[in-house]
Short mmCIF file of C-alpha atoms in Angstrom, two decimals:
data_model
loop_
_atom_site.label_atom_id
_atom_site.label_comp_id
_atom_site.label_asym_id
_atom_site.label_seq_id
_atom_site.Cartn_x
_atom_site.Cartn_y
_atom_site.Cartn_z
CA MET A 1 -0.11 0.30 -0.11
CA ALA A 2 1.38 3.39 -0.65
CA ASP A 3 2.76 5.77 2.23
CA PRO A 4 0.65 8.77 1.45
CA ASP A 5 3.40 10.87 3.50
CA VAL A 6 5.61 9.96 0.86
CA LYS A 7 6.27 12.77 -1.81
CA ARG A 8 7.31 12.27 -5.50
CA LEU A 9 8.24 14.43 -7.80
CA PRO A 10 8.39 13.38 -11.99
CA ILE A 11 11.96 13.07 -13.07
CA PHE A 12 13.46 12.69 -16.47
CA GLN A 13 17.29 12.13 -18.02
CA VAL A 14 17.65 13.64 -21.22
CA ASP A 15 20.50 13.38 -23.13
CA ALA A 16 20.96 17.08 -24.84
CA PHE A 17 22.68 17.69 -28.07
CA THR A 18 22.40 14.52 -29.83
CA ASP A 19 19.59 12.74 -31.82
CA LYS A 20 19.99 9.43 -30.57
CA PRO A 21 20.50 7.96 -26.64
CA PHE A 22 23.10 7.39 -24.80
CA ALA A 23 25.84 10.15 -26.40
CA GLY A 24 25.67 14.70 -25.80
CA ASN A 25 24.99 15.34 -22.53
CA PRO A 26 22.57 13.73 -20.06
CA ALA A 27 20.81 15.97 -17.48
CA ALA A 28 18.00 15.19 -15.02
CA VAL A 29 14.77 17.39 -14.97
CA CYS A 30 12.99 17.31 -11.66
CA LEU A 31 9.27 18.94 -12.24
CA LEU A 32 8.97 20.36 -8.55
CA GLU A 33 4.75 21.05 -9.22
CA ASP A 34 3.28 21.89 -6.34
CA VAL A 35 6.63 20.80 -3.97
CA ASP A 36 8.81 23.89 -2.57
CA LEU A 37 12.10 22.00 -2.34
CA THR A 38 15.06 23.17 -0.19
CA ASP A 39 18.32 24.62 -1.39
CA GLU A 40 19.91 21.57 0.56
CA HIS A 41 16.98 19.19 -0.80
CA GLN A 42 17.95 20.09 -4.53
CA GLN A 43 21.34 19.19 -3.85
CA LYS A 44 20.62 15.54 -2.44
CA ILE A 45 18.44 15.23 -5.52
CA ALA A 46 21.48 16.38 -7.92
CA ALA A 47 23.94 14.45 -5.83
CA GLU A 48 22.00 11.16 -5.75
CA MET A 49 20.63 11.31 -9.88
CA ASN A 50 25.31 12.35 -9.58
CA LEU A 51 24.92 14.30 -13.20
CA SER A 52 26.82 17.42 -14.58
CA GLU A 53 23.71 18.59 -14.21
CA THR A 54 20.04 18.30 -12.76
CA ALA A 55 17.36 20.97 -13.50
CA TYR A 56 14.54 22.03 -10.95
CA LEU A 57 11.73 23.37 -12.68
CA ARG A 58 9.06 25.22 -10.95
CA LYS A 59 5.41 27.32 -11.68
CA LEU A 60 6.00 30.92 -10.98
CA ASN A 61 1.77 31.06 -10.35
CA SER A 62 -0.18 29.16 -9.13
CA ASP A 63 -2.56 28.39 -11.59
CA ASP A 64 0.40 27.86 -14.03
CA ASP A 65 0.70 24.51 -15.76
CA PHE A 66 3.73 22.50 -17.03
CA SER A 67 1.26 20.83 -20.17
CA SER A 68 0.50 24.73 -20.83
CA SER A 69 2.13 27.83 -19.49
CA SER A 70 5.20 29.95 -21.21
CA LYS A 71 7.36 30.59 -18.43
CA PHE A 72 8.83 29.02 -15.37
CA GLY A 73 11.33 29.44 -12.38
CA LEU A 74 14.40 27.05 -13.62
CA ARG A 75 17.96 26.58 -11.49
CA TRP A 76 20.15 24.03 -12.34
CA PHE A 77 22.90 21.89 -9.24
CA THR A 78 25.96 19.84 -10.04
CA PRO A 79 26.45 17.05 -7.60
CA THR A 80 28.42 19.60 -5.32
CA ASN A 81 26.95 23.28 -5.92
CA GLU A 82 24.31 25.36 -7.74
CA VAL A 83 25.39 27.33 -11.35
CA ALA A 84 24.88 30.40 -12.58
CA LEU A 85 24.05 28.99 -16.16
CA CYS A 86 23.71 25.52 -18.01
CA GLY A 87 23.13 25.31 -21.34
CA HIS A 88 22.43 21.69 -21.77
CA ALA A 89 20.15 21.48 -18.99
CA THR A 90 18.08 24.23 -20.18
CA LEU A 91 17.93 22.68 -23.70
CA ALA A 92 17.12 19.49 -21.56
CA SER A 93 14.10 21.65 -19.41
CA ALA A 94 12.97 22.68 -22.43
CA ALA A 95 12.84 19.21 -24.72
CA THR A 96 10.64 17.82 -21.23
CA LEU A 97 8.47 20.45 -21.92
CA PHE A 98 7.77 19.89 -25.10
CA TYR A 99 8.21 16.35 -25.84
CA MET A 100 6.29 15.20 -22.40
CA MET A 101 4.26 17.39 -21.53
CA LYS A 102 3.08 18.06 -25.35
CA ASN A 103 3.84 21.84 -24.47
CA PRO A 104 2.34 23.11 -27.14
CA SER A 105 4.40 26.94 -26.21
CA PRO A 106 5.89 27.88 -29.39
CA GLN A 107 8.45 30.09 -27.19
CA LEU A 108 8.99 29.14 -23.63
CA THR A 109 10.62 31.82 -21.04
CA PHE A 110 12.61 30.56 -17.99
CA GLN A 111 13.40 32.68 -15.02
CA THR A 112 17.71 31.93 -13.87
CA LEU A 113 20.59 33.01 -11.99
CA SER A 114 21.29 34.79 -15.49
CA GLY A 115 18.26 36.21 -16.18
CA ASP A 116 15.47 35.46 -18.15
CA LEU A 117 16.28 32.51 -21.22
CA PHE A 118 14.86 31.38 -23.60
CA ALA A 119 13.83 27.98 -25.96
CA ARG A 120 12.46 27.80 -28.93
CA ARG A 121 11.00 25.15 -31.68
CA GLU A 122 13.01 25.08 -35.10
CA GLY A 123 11.63 22.20 -36.59
CA ASP A 124 13.81 19.23 -34.87
CA PHE A 125 15.99 21.43 -32.75
CA ILE A 126 15.40 23.50 -29.68
CA SER A 127 16.97 26.69 -30.16
CA LEU A 128 18.31 28.32 -26.86
CA ASP A 129 18.68 32.21 -26.21
CA LEU A 130 21.25 32.50 -23.85
CA PRO A 131 23.45 35.98 -22.90
CA GLU A 132 27.15 36.47 -24.67
CA ASN A 133 29.52 35.73 -22.61
CA LYS A 134 32.89 37.83 -23.70
CA THR A 135 35.78 36.88 -22.45
CA GLN A 136 39.39 39.21 -21.46
CA PRO A 137 42.77 38.64 -21.80
CA LEU A 138 45.15 36.62 -19.71
CA GLY A 139 48.45 35.77 -19.26
CA ALA A 140 49.57 32.00 -19.08
CA GLY A 141 51.33 32.88 -16.07
CA LYS A 142 49.01 33.07 -13.30
CA TYR A 143 47.03 29.97 -13.95
CA LYS A 144 49.83 28.02 -15.49
CA ASP A 145 49.46 25.18 -12.81
CA ILE A 146 45.79 24.47 -13.88
CA ILE A 147 46.68 25.20 -17.05
CA LYS A 148 49.63 22.82 -17.55
CA ALA A 149 47.64 20.02 -15.48
CA THR A 150 44.76 20.41 -17.81
CA ILE A 151 46.74 19.95 -21.08
CA GLY A 152 49.91 18.68 -20.17
CA SER A 153 52.53 19.22 -22.50
CA ILE A 154 50.54 20.56 -25.61
CA PRO A 155 51.48 24.19 -26.24
CA VAL A 156 49.47 27.55 -25.65
CA GLN A 157 48.21 29.93 -28.70
CA GLU A 158 46.39 31.85 -26.29
CA VAL A 159 44.76 32.14 -22.55
CA ARG A 160 41.63 34.48 -21.51
CA PHE A 161 39.00 34.46 -18.52
CA CYS A 162 35.83 35.07 -18.06
CA SER A 163 34.15 35.84 -15.05
CA SER A 164 30.82 36.79 -15.86
CA VAL A 165 29.85 32.23 -16.16
CA GLY A 166 31.33 31.96 -12.54
CA GLY A 167 34.42 32.46 -13.43
CA ASP A 168 36.05 30.55 -17.14
CA LEU A 169 39.43 29.43 -18.54
CA LEU A 170 39.38 29.66 -22.28
CA VAL A 171 42.53 27.99 -23.31
CA ARG A 172 43.05 28.05 -27.50
CA ILE A 173 45.36 25.28 -28.46
CA PRO A 174 47.50 25.66 -31.76
CA ASP A 175 46.02 24.85 -35.16
CA SER A 176 48.87 22.61 -36.12
CA ILE A 177 47.71 20.18 -33.39
CA THR A 178 45.09 17.07 -34.51
CA ARG A 179 42.05 16.20 -33.45
CA GLU A 180 43.46 13.28 -32.32
CA GLN A 181 45.97 14.13 -30.20
CA PHE A 182 43.14 17.11 -28.62
CA GLU A 183 40.76 13.98 -28.56
CA GLU A 184 43.28 11.98 -26.27
CA LEU A 185 44.71 14.69 -24.16
CA LYS A 186 43.64 13.45 -20.01
CA PRO A 187 43.91 16.44 -17.54
CA ASN A 188 45.76 14.88 -14.44
CA VAL A 189 42.70 15.56 -11.90
CA GLN A 190 44.30 15.39 -8.61
CA ASP A 191 46.60 18.33 -9.83
CA MET A 192 43.37 20.02 -11.15
CA ILE A 193 42.45 20.58 -7.41
CA ALA A 194 45.22 20.83 -6.31
CA ALA A 195 45.92 24.04 -8.20
CA HIS A 196 42.52 25.46 -8.01
CA THR A 197 41.42 28.82 -6.87
CA GLU A 198 37.78 30.17 -6.19
CA GLU A 199 37.41 32.05 -9.14
CA ILE A 200 37.51 29.53 -11.54
CA ARG A 201 34.44 27.63 -12.25
CA GLY A 202 35.89 25.56 -15.32
CA VAL A 203 38.70 25.77 -18.04
CA ILE A 204 37.68 25.32 -21.44
CA VAL A 205 39.75 23.61 -23.97
CA THR A 206 39.51 24.65 -28.26
CA LEU A 207 41.17 23.75 -31.26
CA LYS A 208 40.18 25.89 -34.83
CA GLY A 209 39.37 23.49 -36.82
CA SER A 210 40.43 22.50 -40.40
CA MET A 211 40.51 19.45 -43.03
CA GLU A 212 44.08 19.23 -42.18
CA ASN A 213 44.14 18.92 -38.52
CA GLY A 214 41.10 16.16 -38.85
CA CYS A 215 38.54 18.16 -37.18
CA VAL A 216 35.25 17.16 -39.67
CA ASP A 217 32.41 15.11 -39.15
CA GLU A 218 31.40 11.96 -40.60
CA GLU A 219 30.29 13.76 -43.53
CA GLY A 220 33.61 15.41 -44.49
CA VAL A 221 32.12 18.79 -43.25
CA GLN A 222 34.73 21.03 -41.53
CA TYR A 223 33.77 22.28 -37.83
CA ASP A 224 34.61 25.59 -37.18
CA PHE A 225 35.67 25.45 -33.88
CA VAL A 226 35.87 22.12 -31.66
CA SER A 227 35.95 21.83 -27.47
CA ARG A 228 36.59 20.16 -24.20
CA PHE A 229 35.20 21.40 -20.74
CA PHE A 230 37.17 20.65 -17.88
CA ASP A 231 35.34 21.06 -14.38
CA PRO A 232 36.56 18.57 -11.56
CA TRP A 233 35.95 21.44 -9.08
CA SER A 234 32.29 20.33 -9.15
CA GLY A 235 32.32 16.66 -9.14
CA ILE A 236 32.39 16.98 -13.18
CA PRO A 237 36.29 15.87 -14.26
CA GLU A 238 35.00 16.55 -18.21
CA ASP A 239 31.09 17.44 -18.98
CA PRO A 240 30.45 15.62 -22.23
CA VAL A 241 28.14 18.49 -23.92
CA THR A 242 28.80 22.68 -22.23
CA GLY A 243 26.00 24.94 -23.72
CA SER A 244 27.06 27.50 -21.87
CA ALA A 245 30.75 27.75 -22.55
CA HIS A 246 29.55 28.01 -26.29
CA THR A 247 28.34 31.40 -25.15
CA ILE A 248 31.92 32.42 -24.47
CA LEU A 249 33.35 30.34 -27.29
CA ALA A 250 30.59 32.15 -29.89
CA SER A 251 32.20 35.93 -28.60
CA TYR A 252 35.68 34.40 -28.87
CA TRP A 253 36.07 33.20 -32.05
CA ALA A 254 33.48 35.02 -34.06
CA LYS A 255 36.80 37.81 -33.86
CA GLU A 256 38.62 35.57 -34.70
CA LEU A 257 37.40 33.89 -37.80
CA GLY A 258 35.35 36.98 -38.61
CA LYS A 259 31.77 35.79 -39.16
CA THR A 260 28.98 35.11 -36.46
CA GLU A 261 27.48 30.93 -37.05
CA PHE A 262 29.14 28.65 -36.10
CA TYR A 263 29.05 24.68 -36.53
CA ALA A 264 30.88 22.96 -33.63
CA ARG A 265 31.39 19.50 -31.96
CA GLN A 266 32.66 19.30 -28.21
CA CYS A 267 34.82 16.09 -28.61
CA SER A 268 33.95 14.42 -24.70
CA GLN A 269 33.97 10.77 -24.81
CA ARG A 270 30.04 10.66 -25.31
CA GLY A 271 30.15 14.11 -27.73
CA GLY A 272 27.98 16.34 -29.33
CA VAL A 273 27.31 18.67 -32.14
CA LEU A 274 26.06 22.65 -32.01
CA ARG A 275 25.30 24.61 -34.18
CA VAL A 276 26.03 28.64 -33.04
CA ARG A 277 24.62 32.40 -33.95
CA LEU A 278 26.22 35.47 -32.20
CA ARG A 279 23.69 38.29 -32.79
CA GLY A 280 24.27 41.66 -32.53
CA ASP A 281 22.41 42.18 -29.24
CA GLY A 282 24.61 40.80 -27.03
CA ARG A 283 22.62 37.05 -26.87
CA VAL A 284 24.03 33.77 -28.27
CA ASP A 285 21.30 31.42 -30.14
CA VAL A 286 22.92 27.59 -29.30
CA ARG A 287 20.58 25.25 -31.19
CA GLY A 288 21.00 21.22 -30.72
CA LYS A 289 18.53 17.90 -30.58
CA ALA A 290 17.69 16.55 -27.27
CA VAL A 291 16.25 12.82 -26.69
CA VAL A 292 14.27 11.70 -23.12
CA VAL A 293 16.00 8.12 -22.02
CA THR A 294 14.20 7.94 -18.66
CA ALA A 295 10.72 8.59 -17.59
CA GLY A 296 10.04 8.19 -13.62
CA LYS A 297 9.46 9.83 -10.14
CA ILE A 298 11.44 10.49 -7.67
CA ARG A 299 10.11 9.91 -3.54
CA ILE A 300 11.64 12.75 -1.57
#
């Protein structure tokens, strides 16, 4: 017999930035319905799910409905802490509402720590409307220990810093590095943790795509750039596909490549493909697909 005092919330696992299960970046999406969870409880569920992010969608008004309303509150937690911006879990949240709750809204608005974010249907894709995050130049010396622990003996071409997403280092490596070398890169996680300073959220390592260095897709189409993202301090040694990092990468590569639309890949073991567009209004469109792989309820 069911215990009437036990509450259960709908929860989904969604693979974001992929069109097939078991690829892209998995996120959990929890619908808070009429339950008001404490921050501590939300953190415990995120630790239990043990994914790079668990997203919490909440109604903004008592008469709202996940199947018909178009504006919701959204928060993201890693297994160890809350974060200010997470692209793939936002995509996963939109996919949950569009595909599982059958929400017919052409656009969803999410109130977050990074302001209002928007998710639009674009055919088989979901397009996220996120803030552009700019970088500042930085000498390699200041964070040399973290950088060395991350990329080892690979040379550094440029280092920049972005403070607006919680603190990300952007490390560009030379164009001559091949995709194979890039994907074989194995950070020393313990050394990264030992060298950590509190202003650093994560490290983005990026490489300009070319036919010569092998940065092409299965059809032979060249990626504009590829990247990897490491955040062992939040319990994420490597994030499979990082939407928020592409708000930084779009800003950086627009200046380097002289263009505003990009075909990009994040080269983790699971991997993911993104279509990214830097707009002229301080916003970035990050477009991808998503697949819901698990649907159920979590006991709280």
